[in-house]
Coordinates of C-alpha atoms and ligand atoms in Angstrom, one line a residue:
X1234 CA -128.8 -15.3 3.2
X1235 CA -128.9 -12.1 5.1
X1236 CA -129.5 -8.6 3.8
X1237 CA -128.4 -6.9 7.1
X1238 CA -124.9 -5.4 7.3
X1239 CA -122.7 -6.8 10.0
X1240 CA -119.6 -4.9 11.2
X1241 CA -117.0 -7.3 9.9
X1242 CA -116.7 -10.1 7.3
X1243 CA -114.0 -12.6 6.4
X1244 CA -114.4 -11.8 2.7
X1245 CA -116.0 -8.9 0.8
X1246 CA -116.8 -9.5 -2.9
X1247 CA -117.5 -6.2 -4.8
X1248 CA -119.8 -6.7 -7.8
X1249 CA -122.3 -9.6 -8.3
X1250 CA -121.5 -10.2 -12.0
X1251 CA -120.3 -13.2 -13.9
X1252 CA -117.2 -13.7 -11.6
X1253 CA -118.6 -12.1 -8.4
X1254 CA -121.6 -14.5 -8.1
X1255 CA -119.3 -17.5 -8.5
X1256 CA -116.9 -16.1 -5.9
X1257 CA -119.7 -15.4 -3.4
X1258 CA -121.2 -18.8 -3.9
X1259 CA -117.9 -20.8 -3.7
X1260 CA -116.4 -18.9 -0.7
X1261 CA -119.6 -19.2 1.3
X1262 CA -119.6 -23.0 0.9
X1263 CA -117.4 -23.0 4.1
X1264 CA -120.0 -22.3 6.8
X1265 CA -117.2 -21.0 9.1
X1266 CA -116.6 -17.9 7.1
X1267 CA -118.8 -14.8 6.6
X1268 CA -119.1 -13.4 3.1
X1269 CA -120.5 -10.1 2.0
X1270 CA -121.4 -9.5 -1.6
X1271 CA -122.0 -5.9 -2.6
X1272 CA -123.8 -5.0 -5.8
X1273 CA -124.5 -1.5 -7.2
X1274 CA -127.6 -2.7 -9.1
X1275 CA -130.8 -4.4 -8.0
X1276 CA -132.3 -7.8 -8.5
X1277 CA -132.5 -9.6 -11.9
X1278 CA -136.2 -10.4 -11.5
X1279 CA -137.7 -9.0 -14.7
X1280 CA -139.4 -10.7 -17.7
X1281 CA -136.9 -9.1 -20.1
X1282 CA -134.0 -10.7 -18.2
X1283 CA -135.6 -14.1 -18.2
X1284 CA -136.5 -14.0 -21.9
X1285 CA -133.3 -14.7 -23.9
X1286 CA -134.6 -13.0 -27.0
X1287 CA -135.1 -9.6 -25.2
X1288 CA -131.5 -8.9 -24.1
X1289 CA -131.1 -5.8 -26.3
X1290 CA -134.1 -4.2 -24.7
X1291 CA -132.3 -4.1 -21.4
X1292 CA -129.4 -2.0 -22.6
X1293 CA -131.1 1.4 -22.2
X1294 CA -132.7 0.6 -18.8
X1295 CA -131.7 1.1 -15.2
X1296 CA -130.4 -2.5 -15.3
X1297 CA -127.4 -1.4 -17.4
X1298 CA -124.7 1.2 -16.7
X1299 CA -125.1 3.7 -19.5
X1300 CA -121.4 4.2 -20.3
X1301 CA -120.1 5.7 -23.6
X1302 CA -116.6 5.9 -25.1
X1303 CA -114.8 9.1 -25.8
X1304 CA -114.9 10.0 -29.6
X1305 CA -113.1 7.2 -31.4
X1306 CA -110.3 8.9 -33.3
X1307 CA -109.9 6.0 -35.8
X1308 CA -113.6 5.5 -36.3
X1309 CA -114.9 8.8 -37.6
X1310 CA -114.8 10.3 -34.2
X1311 CA -118.0 8.4 -33.3
X1312 CA -119.0 7.8 -29.7
X1313 CA -119.8 4.2 -29.1
X1314 CA -121.9 2.9 -26.3
X1315 CA -120.4 0.6 -23.6
X1316 CA -123.4 -1.0 -21.8
X1317 CA -122.6 -3.2 -18.8
X1318 CA -125.0 -5.1 -16.6
X1319 CA -126.1 -3.4 -13.3
X1320 CA -128.0 -6.0 -11.4
X1321 CA -127.4 -9.4 -9.8
X1322 CA -125.7 -11.4 -12.4
X1323 CA -124.0 -8.3 -14.0
X1324 CA -123.6 -8.7 -17.7
X1325 CA -124.7 -12.3 -17.6
X1326 CA -128.2 -11.1 -16.8
X1327 CA -128.4 -9.1 -20.0
X1328 CA -125.9 -10.7 -22.4
X1329 CA -126.8 -12.8 -25.4
X1330 CA -126.2 -16.1 -23.5
X1331 CA -123.5 -17.4 -25.8
X1332 CA -121.1 -19.7 -24.1
X1333 CA -117.5 -19.9 -25.6
X1334 CA -114.6 -21.1 -23.6
X1335 CA -111.9 -19.6 -25.9
X1336 CA -109.2 -21.3 -27.9
X1337 CA -106.6 -23.4 -26.1
X1338 CA -103.8 -21.1 -27.4
X1339 CA -105.4 -18.1 -25.6
X1340 CA -104.7 -19.6 -22.3
X1341 CA -101.4 -21.1 -23.3
X1342 CA -100.3 -17.6 -24.3
X1343 CA -101.3 -16.3 -20.8
X1344 CA -99.2 -19.0 -19.3
X1345 CA -96.3 -18.3 -21.6
X1346 CA -96.3 -14.7 -20.5
X1347 CA -95.6 -15.8 -16.9
X1348 CA -99.2 -16.5 -15.7
X1349 CA -98.4 -19.9 -14.2
X1350 CA -101.5 -22.0 -13.6
X1351 CA -103.5 -20.4 -16.4
X1352 CA -102.6 -22.7 -19.4
X1353 CA -105.2 -24.6 -21.3
X1354 CA -104.6 -27.9 -19.4
X1355 CA -105.0 -25.9 -16.1
X1356 CA -108.3 -24.2 -17.0
X1357 CA -109.9 -27.1 -18.8
X1358 CA -110.7 -28.9 -15.5
X1359 CA -112.4 -25.7 -14.3
X1360 CA -114.6 -25.5 -17.3
X1361 CA -115.5 -29.1 -16.8
X1362 CA -116.4 -28.3 -13.2
X1363 CA -118.6 -25.4 -14.2
X1364 CA -120.5 -27.0 -17.1
X1365 CA -123.6 -29.1 -17.3
X1366 CA -123.4 -29.8 -21.0
X1367 CA -126.4 -31.1 -22.9
X1368 CA -125.0 -31.6 -26.4
X1369 CA -123.0 -34.3 -28.1
X1370 CA -121.0 -36.2 -25.6
X1371 CA -117.3 -35.4 -25.5
X1372 CA -114.7 -36.2 -22.8
X1373 CA -113.6 -32.5 -22.9
X1374 CA -117.0 -31.2 -21.8
X1375 CA -118.3 -31.0 -18.2
X1376 CA -121.5 -32.8 -17.0
X1377 CA -123.4 -32.1 -13.7
X1378 CA -121.8 -28.7 -13.0
X1379 CA -123.9 -25.6 -12.1
X1380 CA -124.0 -24.0 -15.5
X1381 CA -126.6 -25.4 -17.9
X1382 CA -125.1 -25.2 -21.5
X1383 CA -126.7 -26.6 -24.6
X1384 CA -126.9 -26.1 -28.4
X1385 CA -129.8 -23.9 -29.4
X1386 CA -133.2 -25.7 -29.3
X1387 CA -135.0 -25.2 -32.6
X1388 CA -132.6 -22.8 -34.3
X1389 CA -133.8 -20.3 -36.8
X1390 CA -133.6 -21.5 -40.5
X1391 CA -131.4 -18.5 -41.3
X1392 CA -128.9 -19.6 -38.7
X1393 CA -128.9 -23.1 -40.2
X1394 CA -128.3 -21.6 -43.6
X1395 CA -125.2 -19.8 -42.2
X1396 CA -123.8 -23.1 -41.1
X1397 CA -124.6 -24.6 -44.5
X1398 CA -122.8 -21.7 -46.2
X1399 CA -119.5 -22.9 -44.8
X1400 CA -119.2 -25.3 -47.7
X1401 CA -119.3 -22.5 -50.2
X1402 CA -116.0 -21.1 -48.9
X1403 CA -114.4 -24.5 -48.0
X1404 CA -114.7 -24.2 -44.2
X1405 CA -115.5 -27.2 -42.1
X1406 CA -118.8 -27.4 -40.2
X1407 CA -118.3 -28.0 -36.5
X1408 CA -120.7 -29.6 -34.1
X1409 CA -119.3 -28.0 -30.9
X1410 CA -116.9 -25.1 -30.8
X1411 CA -116.1 -25.9 -27.1
X1412 CA -114.9 -29.4 -27.9
X1413 CA -111.8 -30.4 -29.8
X1414 CA -112.0 -28.0 -32.7
X1415 CA -113.1 -24.3 -32.7
X1416 CA -112.2 -23.4 -36.3
X1417 CA -115.1 -23.7 -38.7
X1418 CA -118.8 -22.8 -38.8
X1419 CA -121.5 -24.2 -36.4
X1420 CA -124.3 -23.5 -34.1
X1421 CA -123.3 -21.9 -30.8
X1422 CA -123.5 -23.2 -27.2
X1423 CA -126.1 -21.2 -25.2
X1424 CA -126.9 -20.8 -21.5
X1425 CA -130.6 -21.1 -21.9
X1426 CA -132.6 -23.6 -19.9
X1427 CA -136.3 -24.4 -20.7
X1428 CA -136.4 -21.3 -22.8
X1429 CA -135.2 -19.0 -20.0
X1430 CA -131.9 -17.3 -19.3
X1431 CA -129.7 -19.4 -17.1
X1432 CA -127.1 -17.0 -15.7
X1433 CA -124.6 -17.2 -12.8
X1434 CA -127.6 -16.1 -10.6
X1435 CA -129.5 -19.3 -11.3
X1436 CA -126.4 -21.4 -11.5
X1437 CA -124.5 -20.2 -8.5
X1438 CA -126.1 -17.4 -6.4
X1439 CA -129.6 -18.7 -5.9
X1440 CA -128.5 -22.1 -4.5
X1441 CA -126.2 -20.2 -2.1
X1442 CA -128.9 -17.8 -0.9
X1443 CA -130.1 -20.3 1.7
X1444 CA -126.8 -19.9 3.6
X1445 CA -126.7 -17.8 6.8
X1446 CA -123.1 -16.9 6.2
X1447 CA -123.7 -15.0 3.0
X1448 CA -124.9 -11.4 3.0
X1449 CA -126.0 -9.8 -0.2
X1450 CA -126.5 -6.0 -0.4
X1451 CA -128.1 -4.6 -3.6
X1452 CA -128.3 -1.0 -4.6
X1453 CA -125.0 -0.6 -2.8
X1454 CA -122.3 1.2 -4.8
X1455 CA -118.7 0.9 -3.7
X1456 CA -116.9 4.2 -3.7
X1457 CA -113.4 3.2 -2.6
X1458 CA -111.3 0.7 -0.6
X1459 CA -110.2 1.2 3.0
X1460 CA -106.5 0.8 3.1
X1461 CA -104.3 0.8 6.3
X1462 CA -100.6 1.0 5.4
X1463 CA -100.3 -1.5 2.5
X1464 CA -103.3 -3.7 3.6
X1465 CA -106.8 -3.5 2.3
X1466 CA -109.1 -3.8 5.3
X1467 CA -112.5 -3.1 3.9
X1468 CA -114.7 -1.0 1.6
X1469 CA -116.7 2.2 1.7
X1470 CA -120.0 2.1 -0.2
X1471 CA -123.2 4.1 -0.6
X1472 CA -126.6 2.6 0.1
X1473 CA -129.9 4.5 0.3
X1474 CA -128.0 7.7 0.0
X1475 CA -125.7 7.1 2.9
X1476 CA -122.0 6.3 2.9
X1477 CA -121.0 3.4 5.1
X1478 CA -118.2 1.0 5.5
X1479 CA -117.7 -2.8 6.0
X1480 CA -114.4 -4.4 7.0
X1481 CA -112.8 -7.6 5.8
X1482 CA -110.5 -9.6 8.0
X1483 CA -109.2 -11.8 5.3
X1484 CA -109.7 -10.3 1.8
X1485 CA -111.6 -7.9 -0.4
X1486 CA -112.1 -9.3 -3.9
X1487 CA -112.9 -6.8 -6.6
X1488 CA -115.3 -8.3 -9.2
X1489 CA -116.8 -5.0 -10.4
X1490 CA -115.9 -5.7 -14.0
X1491 CA -113.7 -4.1 -16.6
X1492 CA -114.8 -0.6 -15.8
X1493 CA -115.8 -0.8 -12.2
X1494 CA -112.7 -2.5 -10.8
X1495 CA -110.0 -0.2 -12.2
X1496 CA -112.1 2.9 -11.2
X1497 CA -112.4 1.6 -7.6
X1498 CA -108.6 1.0 -7.5
X1499 CA -107.8 4.5 -8.9
X1500 CA -110.2 6.2 -6.5
X1501 CA -108.4 4.3 -3.7
X1502 CA -105.0 5.6 -4.7
X1503 CA -103.8 2.6 -6.7
X1504 CA -102.8 3.5 -10.2
X1505 CA -100.4 5.5 -12.2
X1506 CA -98.9 7.9 -9.6
X1507 CA -98.8 11.0 -11.9
X1508 CA -102.4 10.5 -13.0
X1509 CA -103.6 10.1 -9.4
X1510 CA -101.7 13.3 -8.4
X1511 CA -103.3 15.1 -11.3
X1512 CA -106.7 14.1 -9.7
X1513 CA -105.5 15.1 -6.2
X1514 CA -105.8 11.5 -5.0
X1515 CA -103.2 10.4 -2.4
X1516 CA -101.0 7.7 -3.9
X1517 CA -101.1 4.4 -2.1
X1518 CA -99.4 2.3 -4.8
X1519 CA -97.9 3.4 -8.1
X1520 CA -99.3 0.8 -10.4
X1521 CA -99.1 2.2 -14.0
X1522 CA -101.2 -0.6 -15.5
X1523 CA -104.4 0.2 -13.8
X1524 CA -107.0 1.2 -16.4
X1525 CA -104.6 0.6 -19.3
X1526 CA -104.6 -2.3 -21.8
X1527 CA -108.3 -1.8 -22.5
X1528 CA -109.4 -3.8 -25.6
X1529 CA -112.5 -5.3 -27.0
X1530 CA -113.4 -7.4 -30.0
X1531 CA -114.2 -4.8 -32.7
X1532 CA -117.3 -5.9 -34.7
X1533 CA -118.5 -4.5 -38.0
X1534 CA -122.2 -4.0 -37.7
X1535 CA -122.8 -5.3 -40.2
X1536 CA -123.2 -7.0 -43.6
X1537 CA -127.0 -6.6 -43.9
X1538 CA -129.2 -8.6 -46.2
X1539 CA -132.8 -7.8 -47.0
X1540 CA -134.8 -11.0 -46.7
X1541 CA -137.2 -12.0 -49.4
X1542 CA -139.4 -14.1 -47.1
X1543 CA -140.8 -12.9 -43.8
X1544 CA -137.9 -13.6 -41.4
X1545 CA -140.2 -13.8 -38.3
X1546 CA -139.0 -13.3 -34.7
X1547 CA -135.5 -14.4 -33.7
X1548 CA -135.2 -17.8 -32.2
X1549 CA -133.6 -18.2 -28.7
X1550 CA -131.2 -15.3 -28.4
X1551 CA -131.2 -14.3 -32.1
X1552 CA -127.5 -15.1 -32.3
X1553 CA -127.3 -18.9 -32.8
X1554 CA -124.5 -19.5 -35.2
X1555 CA -120.8 -18.4 -35.6
X1556 CA -117.7 -18.9 -37.7
X1557 CA -114.1 -18.8 -36.5
X1558 CA -111.1 -18.8 -38.8
X1559 CA -107.5 -17.6 -39.3
X1560 CA -106.7 -14.8 -41.7
X1561 CA -103.3 -16.3 -42.3
X1562 CA -101.3 -19.4 -41.9
X1563 CA -99.0 -19.7 -38.9
X1564 CA -101.4 -18.3 -36.3
X1565 CA -101.8 -20.4 -33.2
X1566 CA -105.6 -19.9 -33.2
X1567 CA -108.5 -18.1 -35.0
X1568 CA -108.1 -14.3 -35.3
X1569 CA -111.6 -13.6 -36.8
X1570 CA -115.1 -14.6 -36.0
X1571 CA -118.5 -13.9 -37.6
X1572 CA -121.9 -14.2 -36.1
X1573 CA -125.2 -14.5 -37.8
X1574 CA -127.7 -12.0 -36.3
X1575 CA -131.4 -12.8 -36.9
X1576 CA -132.2 -9.1 -37.1
X1577 CA -130.8 -5.9 -38.9
X1578 CA -127.8 -4.3 -37.2
X1579 CA -126.1 -1.0 -38.1
X1580 CA -124.3 1.8 -36.3
X1581 CA -126.5 4.9 -35.9
X1582 CA -124.6 6.7 -38.7
X1583 CA -125.5 3.9 -41.2
X1584 CA -128.9 2.9 -39.8
X1585 CA -130.9 4.9 -42.4
X1586 CA -129.5 2.7 -45.2
X1587 CA -131.6 -0.2 -43.9
X1588 CA -134.8 -0.6 -46.0
X1589 CA -136.9 -2.2 -43.2
X1590 CA -136.8 -4.6 -40.3
X1591 CA -136.9 -7.7 -42.5
X1592 CA -133.1 -8.0 -42.6
X1593 CA -130.6 -10.4 -41.2
X1594 CA -126.9 -9.6 -40.6
X1595 CA -123.6 -11.3 -40.8
X1596 CA -121.3 -9.5 -38.4
X1597 CA -117.5 -10.0 -38.7
X1598 CA -115.2 -9.5 -35.7
X1599 CA -111.5 -9.3 -35.0
X1600 CA -110.7 -11.8 -32.2
X1601 CA -107.1 -10.9 -31.5
X1602 CA -107.1 -7.1 -31.8
X1603 CA -103.8 -5.2 -31.6
X1604 CA -105.5 -1.8 -30.6
X1605 CA -105.3 -0.9 -27.0
X1606 CA -107.0 1.9 -25.1
X1607 CA -107.6 3.0 -21.5
X1608 CA -110.0 4.0 -18.8
X1609 CA -109.3 7.1 -16.8
X1610 CA -111.2 8.8 -14.0
X1611 CA -113.1 11.9 -15.1
X1612 CA -113.3 13.1 -11.5
X1613 CA -112.9 11.7 -7.9
X1614 CA -116.7 11.5 -7.5
X1615 CA -117.7 7.8 -7.8
X1616 CA -121.0 8.8 -9.4
X1617 CA -119.2 10.3 -12.4
X1618 CA -118.7 8.0 -15.5
X1619 CA -115.0 7.5 -16.4
X1620 CA -113.3 8.4 -19.7
X1621 CA -113.4 5.2 -21.7
X1622 CA -111.2 5.1 -24.8
X1623 CA -111.2 1.6 -26.4
X1624 CA -109.3 3.1 -29.3
X1625 CA -110.9 0.8 -31.9
X1626 CA -109.0 0.3 -35.2
X1627 CA -106.0 2.3 -34.1
X1628 CA -103.7 -0.5 -35.5
X1629 CA -103.5 -1.3 -39.2
X1630 CA -103.4 -5.0 -38.3
X1631 CA -107.0 -4.8 -37.1
X1632 CA -108.1 -3.2 -40.3
X1633 CA -106.3 -5.9 -42.3
X1634 CA -107.9 -8.7 -40.3
X1635 CA -111.3 -7.1 -40.7
X1636 CA -110.9 -6.8 -44.5
X1637 CA -110.3 -10.5 -44.7
X1638 CA -113.3 -11.2 -42.4
X1639 CA -115.6 -9.0 -44.4
X1640 CA -114.6 -10.8 -47.7
X1641 CA -115.3 -14.2 -46.2
X1642 CA -118.6 -13.1 -44.7
X1643 CA -119.8 -11.6 -48.0
X1644 CA -118.9 -14.9 -49.8
X1645 CA -120.9 -16.8 -47.3
X1646 CA -123.8 -14.4 -47.5
X1647 CA -123.8 -14.7 -51.3
X1648 CA -123.7 -18.5 -51.3
X1649 CA -126.5 -20.8 -52.4
X1650 CA -127.2 -21.7 -48.8
X1651 CA -129.0 -18.4 -48.4
X1652 CA -131.0 -18.5 -51.7
X1653 CA -134.3 -18.9 -49.9
X1654 CA -133.7 -15.8 -47.8
X1655 CA -131.5 -13.4 -49.7
X1656 CA -133.3 -10.6 -51.6
X1657 CA -130.1 -8.4 -51.8
X1658 CA -127.1 -7.4 -49.9
X1659 CA -127.9 -3.9 -48.5
X1660 CA -124.4 -3.0 -47.3
X1661 CA -121.5 -2.7 -47.7
X1662 CA -121.8 -4.4 -51.2
X1663 CA -118.7 -4.4 -53.4
X1664 CA -116.5 -1.5 -52.6
X1665 CA -112.9 -0.5 -53.4
X1666 CA -110.4 -1.3 -50.6
X1667 CA -110.3 2.4 -49.5
X1668 CA -114.1 2.7 -49.5
X1669 CA -114.3 -0.6 -47.5
X1670 CA -111.9 0.8 -45.0
X1671 CA -114.1 3.9 -44.7
X1672 CA -117.1 1.5 -44.2
X1673 CA -115.1 -0.2 -41.4
X1674 CA -114.4 3.1 -39.7
X1675 CA -118.1 4.0 -39.9
X1676 CA -119.5 0.7 -38.8
X1677 CA -117.1 -0.7 -36.1
X1678 CA -118.8 -1.1 -32.8
X1679 CA -118.4 -3.0 -29.6
X1680 CA -119.2 -6.7 -29.4
X1681 CA -119.5 -6.0 -25.6
X1682 CA -116.3 -7.9 -24.7
X1683 CA -114.0 -5.2 -23.1
X1684 CA -111.2 -6.7 -21.0
X1685 CA -107.7 -6.1 -19.7
X1686 CA -107.8 -3.0 -17.4
X1687 CA -106.4 -4.8 -14.4
X1688 CA -104.1 -7.0 -16.3
X1689 CA -102.7 -10.2 -14.8
X1690 CA -99.0 -10.8 -15.3
X1691 CA -95.4 -10.5 -14.1
X1692 CA -94.3 -7.4 -16.0
X1693 CA -94.2 -3.8 -15.0
X1694 CA -97.7 -3.1 -16.3
X1695 CA -99.3 -6.0 -14.5
X1696 CA -101.9 -5.0 -11.9
X1697 CA -102.4 -8.4 -10.4
X1698 CA -100.1 -11.4 -10.1
X1699 CA -101.0 -14.8 -11.4
X1700 CA -102.8 -15.5 -8.0
X1701 CA -104.9 -12.3 -8.8
X1702 CA -103.4 -10.4 -5.8
X1703 CA -103.0 -6.7 -6.4
X1704 CA -99.3 -6.1 -6.5
X1705 CA -98.0 -4.3 -3.5
X1706 CA -101.3 -4.4 -1.5
X1707 CA -102.2 -7.2 1.0
X1708 CA -105.7 -8.6 1.4
X1709 CA -106.8 -7.5 -2.1
X1710 CA -107.5 -9.4 -5.3
X1711 CA -109.2 -8.6 -8.6
X1712 CA -111.2 -11.4 -10.2
X1713 CA -113.2 -10.5 -13.3
X1714 CA -112.8 -9.8 -17.0
X1715 CA -110.4 -7.0 -16.3
X1716 CA -107.6 -9.4 -15.4
X1717 CA -107.4 -11.0 -18.8
X1718 CA -104.0 -10.0 -20.2
X1719 CA -105.3 -10.5 -23.7
X1720 CA -108.9 -11.2 -24.8
X1721 CA -109.8 -14.8 -25.5
X1722 CA -110.7 -15.7 -29.1
X1723 CA -114.4 -15.8 -28.3
X1724 CA -117.1 -14.3 -26.2
X1725 CA -115.9 -13.4 -22.8
X1726 CA -118.5 -14.7 -20.3
X1727 CA -117.4 -18.3 -20.0
X1728 CA -113.7 -17.3 -19.4
X1729 CA -114.9 -14.8 -16.7
X1730 CA -117.0 -17.4 -14.9
X1731 CA -113.8 -19.6 -15.1
X1732 CA -111.8 -16.7 -13.6
X1733 CA -114.3 -16.6 -10.7
X1734 CA -114.0 -20.3 -10.1
X1735 CA -110.2 -20.2 -10.2
X1736 CA -110.0 -17.2 -7.9
X1737 CA -112.3 -18.9 -5.4
X1738 CA -110.1 -22.1 -5.5
X1739 CA -106.9 -20.1 -5.0
X1740 CA -108.4 -18.2 -2.1
X1741 CA -109.7 -21.3 -0.4
X1742 CA -106.4 -23.1 -0.8
X1743 CA -104.5 -20.1 0.6
Ligands
FAD2233 C1 -125.0 -6.6 -24.1 C2 -124.0 -7.6 -23.8 C3 -124.0 -8.8 -24.5 C4 -123.0 -9.8 -24.2 N1 -123.1 -11.0 -24.8 C5 -122.3 -12.0 -24.4 C6 -122.5 -13.3 -24.8 O1 -123.5 -13.7 -25.4 N2 -121.6 -14.3 -24.5 C7 -120.5 -13.9 -23.8 O2 -119.6 -14.8 -23.5 N3 -120.2 -12.7 -23.4 C8 -121.2 -11.7 -23.6 N4 -121.0 -10.5 -23.1 C9 -119.8 -10.2 -22.3 C10 -119.8 -10.9 -20.9 O3 -121.2 -11.0 -20.4 C11 -118.9 -10.2 -20.0 O4 -117.6 -10.2 -20.5 C12 -118.9 -10.8 -18.6 O5 -120.2 -10.9 -18.1 C13 -118.1 -9.8 -17.6 O6 -118.2 -10.3 -16.3 P1 -117.5 -9.5 -15.1 O7 -117.7 -10.4 -13.9 O8 -116.1 -9.1 -15.4 O9 -118.3 -8.2 -15.0 P2 -119.9 -7.9 -14.9 O10 -120.7 -9.1 -15.2 O11 -120.1 -6.6 -15.6 O12 -120.1 -7.7 -13.3 C14 -119.7 -6.6 -12.6 C15 -120.7 -6.2 -11.5 O13 -120.2 -5.3 -10.6 C16 -121.2 -4.3 -10.4 N5 -120.4 -3.1 -10.0 C17 -119.7 -2.3 -10.8 N6 -119.2 -1.3 -10.1 C18 -119.6 -1.4 -8.9 C19 -119.4 -0.7 -7.7 N7 -118.7 0.4 -7.7 N8 -120.0 -1.1 -6.5 C20 -120.7 -2.3 -6.5 N9 -120.9 -3.0 -7.6 C21 -120.4 -2.6 -8.8 C22 -121.9 -4.2 -11.7 O14 -123.2 -3.6 -11.4 C23 -122.0 -5.6 -12.1 O15 -123.1 -6.3 -11.6 C24 -121.9 -9.5 -23.3 C25 -121.9 -8.3 -22.7 C26 -122.9 -7.3 -22.9 C27 -122.9 -6.0 -22.1

């Protein structure tokens, strides 16, 4: 690996996150091509990164982008935080290490919308290639791949109680949500190896660092793309306070994440023409979908229980068990999830209701939200944070799904399985429908899974085509969570790693 900038590369990958690390590692397997990986943050070497229990501590440090939403109109005008990883590994270096592939119907819906090659049968072999699964054998899982995945070692008894509580509401217990059946309640798959975080850095980037044809620049923030005519020929970035450029003879691949990628496109003149003109940016390509279609899994944080015995420290990542279910018959896959948090969790406006730290939480989520928001540039200065409007709970359908999810979670939390732990339900407790809706608006927050701002597809709003090429521009692809047309019905890291693998495969084949 080199850290010295050459004049020209075959490929430039912008952003060393969940997808970018995979891309850099896979593309540099061919010793005849030169690959440059540019990352705005620094290294991932820090005890809080390595320790899976300390992920929340990283969110207010220099290893995270400190983004916020604009006031959320349908959530009491609250401003929500939007932390994103800013270091090698991106969000996988500070996330909760939960590994969920998504439901088969998520990918089949992508394919049905025109994204040929992205159906479940297409992506399954990629997941199998990625995984090194250490749980119950199943022909659907991968063995020997770069990503160590296993059930939690020594789960916390309160997580086990959550799995037991499935019986109380007639849900099945599931051994592995990434195998045949996702619906039910079970312990989660985690990317923790020997008690330490096992991210895309350990799985993909570190093994590639011995290669001479891979250059990795850290603390290098990309400001814009260099475009000649309709071809992307390189990038401009700032390192050590100086703006510099690097050129790519084959392709630039944006993997700067759901916020970074659309912002780089817009600053480069690729986006909704009238919006770019308003910002006095020369229009290179009028692509109205750039920055649109922003959505996230809204999470109610949360149904909190005071614990009558000392809860002790969280085990592993503190998020070891989950439930997936459908709110109504006829859906192709689960539209709600709940996670058991081995700690108290409340939005700032409700935090003073918590009696002490000896609380656990059941947090319900909407998996297939209808609400859509956007990301817009606040200025042309790449140092300025954009305007992020995730527009939580702007659709009644999301409120309706959340109401069902809360009811189910409260029934699980009140069940016999929790007798040893439950002192009392602190909030929300039994409320009228209207009061519960107020509670939802006060307590909805991010589950850290925003996607969709450079949507893949074949319609007018698509930013990239199914080969992830930016429409109308040669030599440019986007490959990260921003390309998901619709969010998967589970945590978004595994699908993003899969997107990185698929992008690399398509680039190598072309
Ligand atoms: C706190 C938290 C907890 C989460 N927990 C889980 C979980 O347990 N399981 C799960 O599945 N998902 C989880 N997620 C979500 C998941 O990690 C992300 O969806 C996924 O990592 C996104 O990958 P990405 O490649 O799209 O972007 P990222 O991983 O965000 O990578 C983008 C990279 O690009 C860099 N970058 C951005 N702009 C520029 C620029 N201009 N120039 C150069 N570099 C730039 C960033 O610094 C970053 O390193 C969590 C996320 C967070 C924030």
